Coordinates of C-alpha atoms and ligand atoms in Angstrom, one line a residue:
M1373 CA -49.6 60.1 -232.4
S1374 CA -51.9 63.1 -232.1
T1375 CA -51.3 66.0 -234.4
E1376 CA -49.5 69.1 -233.0
A1377 CA -51.8 71.3 -230.8
E1378 CA -50.9 74.8 -229.8
Y1379 CA -51.4 76.4 -226.3
D1380 CA -50.4 79.6 -224.6
C1381 CA -48.7 77.5 -221.9
I1382 CA -47.9 73.9 -221.2
V1383 CA -47.3 72.8 -217.6
I1384 CA -45.5 69.5 -217.0
G1385 CA -46.5 67.7 -213.8
A1386 CA -49.9 67.6 -212.1
G1387 CA -48.6 67.6 -208.5
V1388 CA -49.7 70.5 -206.2
Q1389 CA -47.4 73.1 -207.8
G1390 CA -48.2 72.3 -211.5
S1391 CA -51.9 72.0 -210.7
F1392 CA -52.0 75.4 -209.1
T1393 CA -49.9 77.0 -211.8
A1394 CA -52.2 75.6 -214.5
Y1395 CA -55.2 76.9 -212.6
Q1396 CA -53.7 80.4 -212.3
L1397 CA -52.9 80.5 -216.0
A1398 CA -56.5 79.4 -216.9
K1399 CA -57.8 82.1 -214.5
R1400 CA -55.9 84.6 -216.6
N1401 CA -57.6 83.2 -219.7
K1402 CA -54.5 81.5 -221.0
R1403 CA -55.1 78.3 -223.1
T1404 CA -53.3 75.8 -220.8
L1405 CA -52.3 72.2 -221.1
L1406 CA -51.3 70.2 -217.9
L1407 CA -49.4 67.1 -218.7
E1408 CA -49.0 64.2 -216.2
Q1409 CA -47.1 60.9 -216.7
F1410 CA -49.4 58.8 -214.4
V1411 CA -53.1 58.2 -214.2
L1412 CA -54.5 60.7 -211.6
P1413 CA -54.7 60.6 -208.7
H1414 CA -51.4 58.7 -208.0
T1415 CA -49.1 58.1 -205.1
R1416 CA -45.7 58.1 -206.8
G1417 CA -44.6 61.7 -206.4
S1418 CA -44.7 64.2 -203.5
S1419 CA -48.2 65.5 -203.3
H1420 CA -50.3 62.5 -202.4
G1421 CA -51.7 61.5 -199.0
Q1422 CA -54.6 63.0 -197.1
T1423 CA -52.9 65.6 -195.0
R1424 CA -50.1 68.3 -194.8
I1425 CA -49.2 70.9 -192.2
I1426 CA -50.0 74.6 -192.9
R1427 CA -48.2 77.1 -190.7
R1428 CA -46.8 80.5 -190.4
A1429 CA -44.1 79.3 -188.0
Y1430 CA -40.8 79.5 -190.0
D1431 CA -37.3 80.4 -189.3
Q1432 CA -37.2 82.9 -192.2
D1433 CA -39.3 86.0 -192.4
Y1434 CA -40.0 85.7 -196.1
Y1435 CA -41.8 82.3 -195.8
T1436 CA -43.9 83.8 -193.0
H1437 CA -44.8 86.8 -195.2
M1438 CA -45.6 84.5 -198.2
M1439 CA -47.9 82.4 -196.0
E1440 CA -50.1 85.5 -195.3
E1441 CA -51.3 85.5 -198.9
S1442 CA -51.2 81.7 -199.2
Y1443 CA -53.7 81.3 -196.4
E1444 CA -56.0 83.8 -198.1
M1445 CA -55.7 81.9 -201.4
W1446 CA -56.5 78.6 -199.7
A1447 CA -59.7 80.2 -198.2
Q1448 CA -60.6 81.7 -201.6
L1449 CA -60.4 78.2 -203.2
E1450 CA -62.5 76.7 -200.4
K1451 CA -65.1 79.3 -201.1
E1452 CA -65.0 79.1 -204.8
A1453 CA -65.3 75.3 -204.9
N1454 CA -67.5 75.0 -201.7
V1455 CA -65.2 72.5 -200.1
K1456 CA -63.3 72.3 -196.8
L1457 CA -59.6 72.1 -197.3
Y1458 CA -58.2 73.5 -194.0
R1459 CA -58.7 72.7 -190.4
Q1460 CA -57.1 74.8 -187.7
T1461 CA -55.3 72.7 -185.0
G1462 CA -52.4 75.0 -184.0
L1463 CA -48.8 73.9 -184.3
L1464 CA -46.7 73.1 -181.3
V1465 CA -43.0 73.9 -181.8
M1466 CA -40.6 72.3 -179.4
G1467 CA -36.8 72.5 -179.3
P1468 CA -33.8 73.2 -177.1
E1469 CA -34.7 76.6 -175.6
N1470 CA -31.3 78.1 -176.4
S1471 CA -30.8 76.5 -179.8
E1472 CA -30.6 78.8 -182.8
S1473 CA -33.4 77.0 -184.7
Y1474 CA -36.0 77.2 -181.9
Q1475 CA -35.1 80.8 -181.2
M1476 CA -35.5 81.7 -184.9
F1477 CA -39.0 80.2 -185.0
K1478 CA -39.9 82.2 -181.9
T1479 CA -38.5 85.5 -183.1
T1480 CA -40.0 85.2 -186.6
L1481 CA -43.4 84.6 -185.1
Q1482 CA -43.0 87.5 -182.7
R1483 CA -41.6 89.9 -185.2
N1484 CA -44.4 89.2 -187.6
K1485 CA -47.1 89.4 -184.9
V1486 CA -48.5 85.9 -185.6
P1487 CA -50.9 84.9 -182.9
M1488 CA -48.9 82.6 -180.7
V1489 CA -48.5 81.3 -177.2
V1490 CA -45.3 80.5 -175.4
L1491 CA -45.9 77.6 -173.0
T1492 CA -44.1 77.2 -169.6
R1493 CA -43.4 73.8 -168.3
D1494 CA -46.6 74.0 -166.1
T1495 CA -48.9 75.3 -168.8
F1496 CA -47.4 72.8 -171.2
S1497 CA -48.7 69.7 -169.3
Q1498 CA -52.1 71.4 -168.8
H1499 CA -52.6 72.2 -172.5
I1500 CA -50.8 69.4 -174.2
P1501 CA -51.4 66.1 -172.5
H1502 CA -49.8 62.9 -173.8
V1503 CA -46.6 64.8 -174.8
T1504 CA -43.4 64.8 -172.7
L1505 CA -41.4 68.0 -173.1
A1506 CA -37.7 67.1 -173.0
D1507 CA -35.5 68.7 -170.3
G1508 CA -34.2 72.1 -171.6
D1509 CA -36.8 72.3 -174.4
G1510 CA -38.9 75.4 -175.0
A1511 CA -42.4 75.1 -176.4
L1512 CA -44.7 77.5 -178.3
V1513 CA -47.8 77.3 -180.3
D1514 CA -48.5 78.9 -183.7
I1515 CA -52.2 79.3 -183.2
T1516 CA -53.0 79.9 -186.9
A1517 CA -51.5 76.5 -188.1
G1518 CA -53.5 73.4 -189.0
V1519 CA -54.0 70.6 -191.4
L1520 CA -54.6 70.9 -195.2
Y1521 CA -56.6 68.1 -196.7
A1522 CA -54.0 67.4 -199.4
D1523 CA -55.7 64.8 -201.7
R1524 CA -58.9 66.8 -201.6
A1525 CA -57.0 70.0 -202.4
L1526 CA -55.4 68.5 -205.4
K1527 CA -58.6 67.1 -206.8
T1528 CA -60.3 70.5 -206.2
V1529 CA -57.7 72.6 -207.9
Q1530 CA -57.6 70.3 -210.9
G1531 CA -61.4 70.4 -211.1
Q1532 CA -61.4 74.2 -211.0
F1533 CA -58.8 74.3 -213.7
Q1534 CA -61.0 72.1 -215.9
K1535 CA -64.0 74.2 -215.2
L1536 CA -62.0 77.1 -216.7
C1537 CA -61.5 75.0 -219.9
G1538 CA -58.0 73.9 -218.9
V1539 CA -56.9 70.6 -220.5
I1540 CA -55.4 67.8 -218.4
R1541 CA -53.7 64.9 -220.2
E1542 CA -52.8 62.2 -217.8
K1543 CA -50.8 59.1 -218.6
E1544 CA -48.7 61.2 -221.0
K1545 CA -45.0 61.1 -220.1
V1546 CA -43.0 64.0 -221.5
T1547 CA -40.2 62.5 -223.5
D1548 CA -38.6 65.6 -225.2
I1549 CA -38.6 69.4 -225.0
K1550 CA -37.4 71.6 -227.8
P1551 CA -36.8 75.1 -226.5
G1552 CA -37.4 78.1 -228.8
P1553 CA -39.7 81.2 -229.1
V1554 CA -42.4 78.5 -229.4
V1555 CA -41.6 75.5 -227.2
T1556 CA -42.3 72.0 -228.6
V1557 CA -43.1 69.2 -226.1
S1558 CA -43.3 65.6 -227.1
T1559 CA -45.0 63.0 -225.0
S1560 CA -45.7 59.3 -225.2
A1561 CA -48.9 60.2 -227.0
G1562 CA -48.5 63.4 -228.9
V1563 CA -46.6 66.6 -229.7
Y1564 CA -47.7 70.0 -228.4
R1565 CA -46.5 73.6 -228.9
A1566 CA -46.8 76.6 -226.6
K1567 CA -45.5 80.1 -226.1
S1568 CA -44.2 79.2 -222.7
L1569 CA -43.5 76.1 -220.6
V1570 CA -43.6 75.5 -216.9
I1571 CA -41.7 72.5 -215.5
T1572 CA -43.0 71.4 -212.1
A1573 CA -41.9 67.8 -212.2
G1574 CA -41.1 67.2 -208.6
P1575 CA -38.5 64.5 -208.1
W1576 CA -38.2 64.2 -211.9
A1577 CA -37.2 67.8 -212.4
N1578 CA -33.6 67.1 -213.5
R1579 CA -34.8 64.4 -216.0
L1580 CA -36.9 67.0 -217.7
L1581 CA -34.3 69.8 -217.4
A1582 CA -31.7 67.6 -219.1
H1583 CA -33.6 68.2 -222.4
T1584 CA -32.9 71.9 -221.9
G1585 CA -29.2 71.6 -221.1
L1586 CA -29.6 72.5 -217.4
Q1587 CA -29.1 70.4 -214.2
L1588 CA -29.9 71.7 -210.7
P1589 CA -28.2 70.5 -207.5
L1590 CA -31.3 68.5 -206.4
K1591 CA -31.3 65.4 -204.2
V1592 CA -34.3 63.1 -204.1
V1593 CA -35.0 61.3 -200.9
K1594 CA -37.6 58.8 -199.9
I1595 CA -39.5 59.6 -196.7
N1596 CA -41.0 56.8 -194.6
V1597 CA -44.4 58.1 -193.7
C1598 CA -45.1 56.4 -190.4
Y1599 CA -48.4 56.1 -188.5
W1600 CA -48.4 55.1 -184.8
K1601 CA -51.2 53.5 -182.9
E1602 CA -52.8 55.3 -180.0
K1603 CA -52.8 53.2 -176.8
V1604 CA -56.0 54.9 -175.8
P1605 CA -58.1 55.6 -179.0
G1606 CA -58.7 59.3 -179.5
S1607 CA -55.9 60.7 -177.3
Y1608 CA -54.1 62.3 -180.3
H1609 CA -57.2 62.9 -182.4
I1610 CA -57.8 66.0 -184.5
K1611 CA -61.3 66.4 -182.9
Q1612 CA -59.7 66.5 -179.5
R1613 CA -57.9 69.5 -180.8
F1614 CA -54.6 67.8 -180.6
P1615 CA -52.1 70.1 -182.5
C1616 CA -49.7 69.4 -185.3
F1617 CA -46.1 69.5 -183.9
I1618 CA -42.5 70.1 -185.0
Q1619 CA -39.5 69.1 -182.8
T1620 CA -36.8 71.3 -184.2
E1621 CA -33.9 69.2 -182.9
G1622 CA -33.4 67.0 -179.8
E1623 CA -31.8 64.1 -178.2
E1624 CA -32.6 61.8 -181.1
S1625 CA -31.6 63.9 -184.0
K1626 CA -30.5 67.3 -185.5
Q1627 CA -33.3 67.1 -188.1
H1628 CA -36.9 68.0 -187.6
I1629 CA -39.4 65.4 -186.4
Y1630 CA -43.0 66.3 -187.1
G1631 CA -46.4 65.0 -186.5
L1632 CA -50.1 65.5 -187.3
P1633 CA -53.1 64.5 -185.1
S1634 CA -54.8 61.2 -186.0
N1635 CA -57.2 61.8 -188.8
E1636 CA -56.9 59.7 -191.9
Y1637 CA -56.6 56.3 -190.2
P1638 CA -58.7 56.2 -187.0
G1639 CA -56.5 55.6 -184.0
L1640 CA -53.2 56.3 -185.9
M1641 CA -51.1 59.4 -185.6
K1642 CA -48.7 60.4 -188.4
V1643 CA -45.1 61.1 -187.1
C1644 CA -42.2 61.4 -189.6
Y1645 CA -38.6 62.3 -189.8
H1646 CA -37.7 65.2 -192.1
I1647 CA -35.0 63.4 -194.0
G1648 CA -34.6 60.0 -195.7
G1649 CA -32.4 57.9 -197.9
E1650 CA -31.4 59.1 -201.4
T1651 CA -33.4 57.5 -204.2
D1652 CA -34.1 57.3 -207.9
P1653 CA -37.8 58.4 -208.3
D1654 CA -38.5 55.5 -210.7
Q1655 CA -37.0 53.0 -208.1
R1656 CA -38.4 54.6 -205.0
D1657 CA -39.3 51.3 -203.3
A1658 CA -35.8 49.9 -203.9
Q1659 CA -34.7 52.4 -201.1
T1660 CA -35.1 50.4 -197.9
D1661 CA -33.2 52.5 -195.4
R1662 CA -35.0 52.4 -192.1
S1663 CA -32.6 54.4 -190.0
D1664 CA -35.2 57.2 -189.7
I1665 CA -37.7 54.7 -188.3
D1666 CA -35.1 53.8 -185.5
I1667 CA -34.8 57.5 -184.7
L1668 CA -38.6 57.9 -184.6
Q1669 CA -39.1 54.9 -182.4
R1670 CA -36.8 56.3 -179.8
Y1671 CA -38.5 59.7 -180.0
V1672 CA -42.0 58.3 -179.8
A1673 CA -41.1 56.1 -176.8
R1674 CA -39.6 59.2 -175.0
C1675 CA -41.9 62.0 -176.0
L1676 CA -45.3 60.5 -177.1
P1677 CA -46.0 58.0 -174.4
G1678 CA -49.6 57.4 -175.5
L1679 CA -48.4 55.9 -178.8
V1680 CA -47.2 52.3 -179.4
P1681 CA -43.5 52.9 -180.3
E1682 CA -43.6 50.7 -183.4
P1683 CA -45.1 52.1 -186.6
A1684 CA -48.4 50.4 -187.6
V1685 CA -48.4 51.6 -191.2
V1686 CA -45.5 52.9 -193.3
E1687 CA -46.2 54.7 -196.6
S1688 CA -43.8 56.4 -198.9
C1689 CA -43.3 59.8 -200.3
M1690 CA -40.4 61.8 -201.8
Y1691 CA -38.7 65.1 -201.0
T1692 CA -36.7 66.9 -203.7
L1693 CA -34.1 68.8 -201.7
T1694 CA -31.9 71.8 -202.7
P1695 CA -28.6 72.4 -200.8
D1696 CA -30.2 75.2 -198.7
S1697 CA -33.7 73.8 -198.5
H1698 CA -35.1 76.8 -200.3
F1699 CA -37.3 76.5 -203.4
V1700 CA -36.3 77.1 -207.0
L1701 CA -38.7 79.6 -208.6
D1702 CA -37.1 81.0 -211.7
C1703 CA -36.9 81.3 -215.5
H1704 CA -34.4 79.0 -217.2
P1705 CA -31.1 80.8 -217.5
D1706 CA -31.0 80.3 -221.3
F1707 CA -34.7 80.3 -222.3
S1708 CA -36.8 83.0 -220.7
N1709 CA -40.1 81.3 -221.7
I1710 CA -39.2 78.1 -219.8
V1711 CA -40.1 78.5 -216.1
I1712 CA -39.0 76.2 -213.3
G1713 CA -40.7 75.3 -210.0
A1714 CA -38.6 72.7 -208.2
G1715 CA -36.7 71.7 -205.1
F1716 CA -39.6 72.2 -202.7
S1717 CA -37.5 70.4 -200.0
G1718 CA -40.4 68.8 -198.1
H1719 CA -42.2 72.0 -197.2
G1720 CA -43.9 73.3 -200.4
F1721 CA -47.5 72.1 -200.1
K1722 CA -48.8 74.9 -198.0
F1723 CA -47.5 77.5 -200.5
G1724 CA -49.2 75.8 -203.5
P1725 CA -51.7 78.5 -204.4
L1726 CA -49.1 81.2 -204.1
I1727 CA -46.4 79.3 -206.0
G1728 CA -49.0 78.8 -208.7
K1729 CA -49.5 82.5 -208.9
L1730 CA -45.7 83.3 -209.0
L1731 CA -44.9 80.7 -211.6
C1732 CA -47.8 82.0 -213.7
E1733 CA -46.4 85.5 -213.4
L1734 CA -43.0 84.4 -214.5
S1735 CA -44.4 82.5 -217.4
L1736 CA -46.3 85.6 -218.6
G1737 CA -43.1 87.7 -218.4
E1738 CA -44.5 89.8 -215.5
V1739 CA -42.6 91.1 -212.5
P1740 CA -43.4 88.6 -209.8
S1741 CA -45.4 89.8 -206.7
Y1742 CA -42.6 88.8 -204.3
D1743 CA -38.8 89.2 -204.3
L1744 CA -37.7 85.9 -205.6
S1745 CA -34.0 86.3 -204.9
P1746 CA -33.9 83.5 -202.3
F1747 CA -35.3 81.2 -205.0
R1748 CA -33.1 82.1 -208.0
I1749 CA -31.0 79.5 -209.8
K1750 CA -27.9 81.8 -209.7
R1751 CA -27.5 81.2 -206.0
F1752 CA -26.1 77.8 -206.8
Q1753 CA -23.8 79.1 -209.5
A1754 CA -22.4 81.7 -207.1
K1755 CA -21.7 79.0 -204.6
T1756 CA -20.0 76.8 -207.2
K1757 CA -17.8 79.7 -208.3
S1758 CA -16.7 80.7 -204.8
A1759 CA -16.0 77.0 -203.9
L1760 CA -13.5 76.8 -206.8
Ligands
FAD2665 C1 -44.0 62.8 -196.4 C2 -44.2 64.2 -196.8 C3 -44.7 65.1 -196.0 C4 -44.8 66.5 -196.3 N1 -45.4 67.3 -195.4 C5 -45.6 68.6 -195.8 C6 -46.2 69.5 -194.9 O1 -46.7 69.1 -193.8 N2 -46.4 70.8 -195.3 C7 -46.0 71.2 -196.5 O2 -46.2 72.4 -196.8 N3 -45.3 70.4 -197.4 C8 -45.1 69.1 -197.1 N4 -44.5 68.2 -197.9 C9 -43.9 68.8 -199.2 C10 -44.9 68.9 -200.3 O3 -45.8 67.8 -200.3 C11 -44.1 69.0 -201.6 O4 -43.3 70.1 -201.5 C12 -45.0 69.1 -202.8 O5 -46.0 68.1 -202.8 C13 -44.2 69.1 -204.1 O6 -45.1 69.2 -205.2 P1 -44.6 69.1 -206.7 O7 -45.8 69.5 -207.5 O8 -43.3 69.9 -206.8 O9 -44.1 67.6 -206.9 P2 -45.0 66.3 -207.3 O10 -46.2 66.2 -206.4 O11 -44.0 65.1 -207.2 O12 -45.5 66.5 -208.7 C14 -44.7 66.4 -209.8 C15 -45.5 65.7 -210.9 O13 -44.8 65.7 -212.1 C16 -45.1 64.5 -212.8 N5 -44.0 64.3 -213.8 C17 -42.7 64.1 -213.6 N6 -42.1 63.8 -214.7 C18 -43.0 63.9 -215.7 C19 -42.9 63.7 -217.1 N7 -41.8 63.4 -217.8 N8 -44.1 63.8 -217.9 C20 -45.2 64.1 -217.2 N9 -45.4 64.3 -215.9 C21 -44.2 64.2 -215.2 C22 -45.0 63.5 -211.7 O14 -45.6 62.3 -212.0 C23 -45.8 64.2 -210.6 O15 -47.2 64.0 -210.6 C24 -44.4 66.9 -197.6 C25 -43.9 66.0 -198.5 C26 -43.8 64.6 -198.1 C27 -43.2 63.7 -199.1

């Protein structure tokens, strides 16, 4: 056991959210410790893999607003570290023309003056070859969207944090938290103390929160990350300017289906279903539900005729879902120096730099730069009370 060391802030979890929070704290000259249970990089949480979609297209204005600054912060990091983290591809949004979700995407983009194009059936086939638009579906493109190089982004932000004298301790699982004006954190290898603590433990959030007497209504699901082979190599390739896409709902399902152009595995396009079977994060691979893959096979066969409708590679990742799919960004209800970033519900990566800034502000006791009411813990308590 190492002796007790004291920091301004300890951050638990070196996924995208914890890494950006630690980086923001170090930028503010705070002595910061980032604790991670696994050896880095690892593939057992939610932030691994080479790519994520970045977009302004949302069905809620506040996410579109937050993306404005988030894009700027991604560009700033690229410049600072001299590395490419983003590639613009556009995002094709398809869904039943008259459905609420498709219309909400459309009106949010229009209201916020995001550069976009609405495609008619004729222009669709000219601009988007190799995709079949379902009868009754509308289609639009968020031109500002693209792909984030996720693994590279994580490595970059962790590297920048270390350059600012931030300390990362990997392979140190947090085993206990003692709240107080100075928080004490015990790990498999040592004991550390800090004025404030940020918990960004992804699917393990409730395990950590149990030490503080709090449980959030979080559900952890395993996502089958499916890659599909191009019949003609290159037809869906990022260099052919094939866009990312979201199918809001359709014949196959009420949930989103989304895809990214082929990039990480030559000739394979990533197409996934936005939901999966519930799992214990330490037993992820024991969850073998493949009903999402059945849905995807039918979708690929119908709408992406240039792909072989059988996944060539299936990888795993986890979502941590809240009941309303909105994040948790808040202070602990009983301990104001414990800050929680959790429940990113399968859409948090693109916000990483901004979430880091917001969690940093909360941990320094500052007024956050955005109205965080959609992300407060008390929204769950209010629902519980009214349900009684
Ligand atoms: C298949 C898939 C596709 C996605 N696509 C997109 C997308 O296109 N666009 C987008 O914006 N978002 C996307 N997301 C969502 C996004 O990736 C997540 O919201 C984000 O990665 C969550 O990051 P996190 O830091 O909260 O969690 P994690 O990455 O899971 O990090 C938590 C970390 O905490 C560590 N930890 C936990 N317990 C302890 C402990 N006791 N001691 C020490 N360390 C601990 C874990 O090991 C882990 O490293 C996708 C997610 C998945 C799974």
